PDB file of C-alpha atoms in Angstrom:
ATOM      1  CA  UNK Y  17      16.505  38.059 192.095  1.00 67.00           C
ATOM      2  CA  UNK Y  18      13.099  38.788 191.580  1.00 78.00           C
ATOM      3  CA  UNK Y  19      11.696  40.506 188.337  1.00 95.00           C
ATOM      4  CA  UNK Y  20       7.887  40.660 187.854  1.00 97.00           C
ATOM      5  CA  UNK Y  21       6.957  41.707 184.573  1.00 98.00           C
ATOM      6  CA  UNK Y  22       3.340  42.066 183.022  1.00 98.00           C
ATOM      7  CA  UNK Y  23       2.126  41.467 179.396  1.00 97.00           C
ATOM      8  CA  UNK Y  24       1.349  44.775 177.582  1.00 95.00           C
ATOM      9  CA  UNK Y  25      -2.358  45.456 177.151  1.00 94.00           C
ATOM     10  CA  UNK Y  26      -3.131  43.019 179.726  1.00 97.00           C
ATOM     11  CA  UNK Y  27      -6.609  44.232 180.151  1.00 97.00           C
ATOM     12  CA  UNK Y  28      -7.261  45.234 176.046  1.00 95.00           C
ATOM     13  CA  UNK Y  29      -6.524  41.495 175.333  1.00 96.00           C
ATOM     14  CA  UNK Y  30      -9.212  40.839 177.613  1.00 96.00           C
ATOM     15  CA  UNK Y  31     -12.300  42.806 176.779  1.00 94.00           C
ATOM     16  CA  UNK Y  32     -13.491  46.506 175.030  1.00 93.00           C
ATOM     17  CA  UNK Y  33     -12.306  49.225 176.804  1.00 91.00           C
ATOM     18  CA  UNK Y  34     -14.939  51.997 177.534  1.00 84.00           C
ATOM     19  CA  UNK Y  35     -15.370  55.532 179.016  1.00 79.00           C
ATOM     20  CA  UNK Y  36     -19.004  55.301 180.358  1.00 64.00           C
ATOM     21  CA  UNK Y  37     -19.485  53.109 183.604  1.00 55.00           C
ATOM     22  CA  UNK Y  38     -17.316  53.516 187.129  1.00 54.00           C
ATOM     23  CA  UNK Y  39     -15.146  55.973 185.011  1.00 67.00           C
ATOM     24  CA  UNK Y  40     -13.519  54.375 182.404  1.00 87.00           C
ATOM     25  CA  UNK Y  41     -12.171  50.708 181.533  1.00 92.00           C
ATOM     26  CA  UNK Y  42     -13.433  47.460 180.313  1.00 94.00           C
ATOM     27  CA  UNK Y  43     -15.956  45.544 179.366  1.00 93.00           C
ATOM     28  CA  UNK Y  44     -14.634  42.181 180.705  1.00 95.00           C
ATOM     29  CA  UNK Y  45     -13.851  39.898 184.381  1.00 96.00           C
ATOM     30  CA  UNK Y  46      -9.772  39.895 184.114  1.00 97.00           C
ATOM     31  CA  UNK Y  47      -8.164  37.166 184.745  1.00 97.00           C
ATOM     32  CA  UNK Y  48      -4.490  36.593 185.734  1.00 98.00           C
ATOM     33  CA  UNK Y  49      -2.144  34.056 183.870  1.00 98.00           C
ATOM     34  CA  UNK Y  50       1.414  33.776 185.726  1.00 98.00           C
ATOM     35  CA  UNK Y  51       4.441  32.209 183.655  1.00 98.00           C
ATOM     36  CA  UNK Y  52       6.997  31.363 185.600  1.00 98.00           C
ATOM     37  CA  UNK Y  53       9.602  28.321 186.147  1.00 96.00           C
ATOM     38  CA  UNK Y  54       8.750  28.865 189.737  1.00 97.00           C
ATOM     39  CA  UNK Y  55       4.785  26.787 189.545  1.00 97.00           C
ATOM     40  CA  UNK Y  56       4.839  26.253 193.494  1.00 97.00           C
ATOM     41  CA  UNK Y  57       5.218  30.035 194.222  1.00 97.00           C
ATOM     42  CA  UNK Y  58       3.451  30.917 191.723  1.00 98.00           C
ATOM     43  CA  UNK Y  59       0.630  28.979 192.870  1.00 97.00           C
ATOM     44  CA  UNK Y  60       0.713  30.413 196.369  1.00 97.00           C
ATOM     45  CA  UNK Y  61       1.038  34.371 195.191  1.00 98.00           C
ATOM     46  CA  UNK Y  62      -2.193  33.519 193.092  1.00 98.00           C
ATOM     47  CA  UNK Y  63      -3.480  31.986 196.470  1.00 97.00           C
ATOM     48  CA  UNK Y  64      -2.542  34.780 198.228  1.00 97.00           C
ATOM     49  CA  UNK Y  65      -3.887  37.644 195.880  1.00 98.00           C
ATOM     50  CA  UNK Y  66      -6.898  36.257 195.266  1.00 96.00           C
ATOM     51  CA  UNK Y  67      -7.770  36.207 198.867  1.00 94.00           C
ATOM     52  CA  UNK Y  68      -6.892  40.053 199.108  1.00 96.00           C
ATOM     53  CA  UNK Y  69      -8.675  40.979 195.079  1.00 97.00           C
ATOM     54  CA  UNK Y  70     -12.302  39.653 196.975  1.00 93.00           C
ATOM     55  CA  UNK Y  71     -11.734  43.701 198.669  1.00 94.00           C
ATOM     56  CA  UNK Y  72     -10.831  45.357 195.482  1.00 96.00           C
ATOM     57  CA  UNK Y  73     -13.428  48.546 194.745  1.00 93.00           C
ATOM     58  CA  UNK Y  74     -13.983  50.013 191.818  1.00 91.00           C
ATOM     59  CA  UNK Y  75     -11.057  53.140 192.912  1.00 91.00           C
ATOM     60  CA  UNK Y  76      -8.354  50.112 193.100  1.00 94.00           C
ATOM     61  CA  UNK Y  77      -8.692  50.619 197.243  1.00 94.00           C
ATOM     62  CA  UNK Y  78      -8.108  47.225 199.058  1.00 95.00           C
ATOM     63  CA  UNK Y  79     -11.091  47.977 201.630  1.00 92.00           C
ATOM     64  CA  UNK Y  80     -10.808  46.592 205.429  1.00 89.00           C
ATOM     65  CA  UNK Y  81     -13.241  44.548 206.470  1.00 82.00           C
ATOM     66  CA  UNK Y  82     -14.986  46.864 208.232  1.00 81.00           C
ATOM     67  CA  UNK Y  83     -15.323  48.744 205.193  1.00 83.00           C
ATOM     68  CA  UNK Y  84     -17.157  45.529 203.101  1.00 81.00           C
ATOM     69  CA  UNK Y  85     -19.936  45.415 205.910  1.00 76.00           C
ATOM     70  CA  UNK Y  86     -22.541  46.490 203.082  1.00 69.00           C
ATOM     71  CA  UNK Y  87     -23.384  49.763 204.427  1.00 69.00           C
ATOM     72  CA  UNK Y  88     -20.754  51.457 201.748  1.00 67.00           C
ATOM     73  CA  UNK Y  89     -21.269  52.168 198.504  1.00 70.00           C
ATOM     74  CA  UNK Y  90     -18.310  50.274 196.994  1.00 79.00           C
ATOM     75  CA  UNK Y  91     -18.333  47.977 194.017  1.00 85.00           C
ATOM     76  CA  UNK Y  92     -16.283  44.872 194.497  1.00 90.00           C
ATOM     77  CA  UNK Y  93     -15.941  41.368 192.653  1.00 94.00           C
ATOM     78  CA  UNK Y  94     -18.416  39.231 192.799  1.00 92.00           C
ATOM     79  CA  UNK Y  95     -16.385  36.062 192.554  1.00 95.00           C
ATOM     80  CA  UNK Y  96     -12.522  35.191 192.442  1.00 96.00           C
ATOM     81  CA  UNK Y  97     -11.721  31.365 191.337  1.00 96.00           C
ATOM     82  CA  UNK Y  98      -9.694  29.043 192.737  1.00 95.00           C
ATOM     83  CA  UNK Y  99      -5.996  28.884 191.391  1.00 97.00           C
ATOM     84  CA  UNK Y 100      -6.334  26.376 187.957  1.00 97.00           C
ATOM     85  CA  UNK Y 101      -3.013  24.567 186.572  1.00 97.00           C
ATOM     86  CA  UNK Y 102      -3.233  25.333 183.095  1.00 96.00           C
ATOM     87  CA  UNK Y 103      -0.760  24.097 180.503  1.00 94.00           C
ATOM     88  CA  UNK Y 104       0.709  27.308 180.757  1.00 96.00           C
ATOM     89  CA  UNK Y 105       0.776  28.551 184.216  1.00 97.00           C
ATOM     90  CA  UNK Y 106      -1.041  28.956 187.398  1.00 98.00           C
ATOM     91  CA  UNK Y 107      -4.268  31.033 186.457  1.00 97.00           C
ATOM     92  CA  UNK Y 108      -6.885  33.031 188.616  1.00 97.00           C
ATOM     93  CA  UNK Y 109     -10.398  34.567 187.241  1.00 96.00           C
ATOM     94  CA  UNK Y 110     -12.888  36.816 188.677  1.00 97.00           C
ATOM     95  CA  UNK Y 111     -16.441  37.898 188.181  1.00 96.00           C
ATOM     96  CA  UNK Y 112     -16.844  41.679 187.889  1.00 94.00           C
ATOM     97  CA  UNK Y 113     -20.042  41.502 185.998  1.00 92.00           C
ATOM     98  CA  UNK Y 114     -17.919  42.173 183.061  1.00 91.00           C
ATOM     99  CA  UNK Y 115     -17.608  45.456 183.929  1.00 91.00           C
ATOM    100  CA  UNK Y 116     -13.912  46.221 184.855  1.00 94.00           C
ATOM    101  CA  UNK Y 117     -13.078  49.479 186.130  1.00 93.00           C
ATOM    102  CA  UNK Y 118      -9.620  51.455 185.512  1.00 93.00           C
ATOM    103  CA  UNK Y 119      -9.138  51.522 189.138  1.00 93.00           C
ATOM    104  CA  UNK Y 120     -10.227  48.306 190.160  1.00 95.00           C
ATOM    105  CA  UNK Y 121      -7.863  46.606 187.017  1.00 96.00           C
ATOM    106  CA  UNK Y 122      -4.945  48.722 188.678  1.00 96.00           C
ATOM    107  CA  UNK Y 123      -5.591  47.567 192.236  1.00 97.00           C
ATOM    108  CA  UNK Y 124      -6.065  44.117 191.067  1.00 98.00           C
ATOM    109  CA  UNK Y 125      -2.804  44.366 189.563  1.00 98.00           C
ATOM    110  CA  UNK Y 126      -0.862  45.949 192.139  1.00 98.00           C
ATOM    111  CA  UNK Y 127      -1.870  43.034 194.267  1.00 98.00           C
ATOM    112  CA  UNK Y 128      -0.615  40.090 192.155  1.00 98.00           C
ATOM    113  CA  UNK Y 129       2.802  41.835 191.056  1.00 98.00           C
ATOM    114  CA  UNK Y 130       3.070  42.565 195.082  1.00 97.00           C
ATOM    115  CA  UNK Y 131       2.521  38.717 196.164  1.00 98.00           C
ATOM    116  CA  UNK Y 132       4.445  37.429 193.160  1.00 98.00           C
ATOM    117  CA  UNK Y 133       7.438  39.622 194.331  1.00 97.00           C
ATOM    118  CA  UNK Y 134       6.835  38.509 197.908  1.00 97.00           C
ATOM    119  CA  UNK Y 135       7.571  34.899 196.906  1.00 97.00           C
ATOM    120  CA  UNK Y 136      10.912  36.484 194.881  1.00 97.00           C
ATOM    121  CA  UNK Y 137      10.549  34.901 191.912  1.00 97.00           C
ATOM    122  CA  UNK Y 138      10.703  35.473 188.231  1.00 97.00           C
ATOM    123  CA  UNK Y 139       7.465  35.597 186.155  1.00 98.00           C
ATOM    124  CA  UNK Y 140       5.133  37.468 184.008  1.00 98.00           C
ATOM    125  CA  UNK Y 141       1.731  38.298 184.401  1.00 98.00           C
ATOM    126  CA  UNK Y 142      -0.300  37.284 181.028  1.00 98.00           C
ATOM    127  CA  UNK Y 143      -4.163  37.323 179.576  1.00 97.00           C
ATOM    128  CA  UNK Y 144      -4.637  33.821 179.011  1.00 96.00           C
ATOM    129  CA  UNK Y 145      -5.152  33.359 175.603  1.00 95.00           C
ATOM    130  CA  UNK Y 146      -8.896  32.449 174.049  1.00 90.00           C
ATOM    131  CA  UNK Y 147      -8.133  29.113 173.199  1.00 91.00           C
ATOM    132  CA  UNK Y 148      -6.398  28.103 176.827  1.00 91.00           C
ATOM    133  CA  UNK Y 149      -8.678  25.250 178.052  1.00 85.00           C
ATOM    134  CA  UNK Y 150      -8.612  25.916 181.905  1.00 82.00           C
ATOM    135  CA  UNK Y 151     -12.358  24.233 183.313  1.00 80.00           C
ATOM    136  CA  UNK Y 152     -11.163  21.460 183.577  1.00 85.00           C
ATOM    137  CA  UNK Y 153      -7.651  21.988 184.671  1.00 91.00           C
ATOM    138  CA  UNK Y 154      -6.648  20.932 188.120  1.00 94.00           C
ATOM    139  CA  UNK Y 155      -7.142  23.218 190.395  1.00 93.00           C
ATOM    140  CA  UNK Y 156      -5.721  24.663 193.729  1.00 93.00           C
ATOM    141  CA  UNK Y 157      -8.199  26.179 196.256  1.00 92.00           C
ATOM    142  CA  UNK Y 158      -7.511  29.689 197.599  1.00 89.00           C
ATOM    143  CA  UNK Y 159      -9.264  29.052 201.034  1.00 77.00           C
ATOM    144  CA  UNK Y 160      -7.360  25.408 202.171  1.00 66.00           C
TER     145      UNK Y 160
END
């Protein structure tokens, strides 16, 4: 059976959290560290979300393509990295220009619980620590 679980204070162990800009949240680009005994399905829900977090806005909506012609106002990431093998786990990161709304970090999150339960496995969703050397990790690309 599956059971997703995710690290307290995810997005506090990650960067400041503010009240000014998009309405609250951080000052940080999150990124997503899975544990799990599972490394192959782990791999492909990071694959998977990180496909689908490229549509994230700044609400937490997953926008339609139509939607991220440019003619709309929404804010999403800039960048989403391939999947890296770290020492501890499969690990994404994106590029919000360190600004990291409260709705965005939700919708981000919502997505890679979802895809990790879609592969039914057992795992938690972490902040990588500081000291987690990742650059030059192997890594997995999310577009094969």
């Amino acid at each position: 059976m599956a059971n997703v679980s995710v690290q307290p204070d995810l997005f506090d162990q990650q960067g400041e959290r503010h009240e000014a800009a998009l309405g609250g949240g951080w000052e940080t680009s999150p990124a997503f560290l899975v544990v799990s005994e599972d490394r192959d399905k782990a791999v492909a829900a990071l694959q998977a979300a990180a496909v689908r977090l490229y549509s994230v806005d700044q609400n937490g909506k997953e926008l339609t393509r139509e939607e991220m012609t440019g003619a709309y106002p929404q804010y999403t990431p800039n960048y989403i990295s391939d999947v890296y093998l770290t020492d501890l786990g499969p690990m994404i990161y994106t590029d919000t220009k360190g600004e990291l709304s409260t709705g965005m970090a939700q919708g981000m999150l919502r997505i890679v619980v979802a895809e990790l339960r879609a592969q039914e496995i057992t795992a938690v969703v972490a902040a990588p620590p500081k000291d987690l050397s990742w650059e030059n990790a192997p890594s997995v690309k999310i577009f094969p």
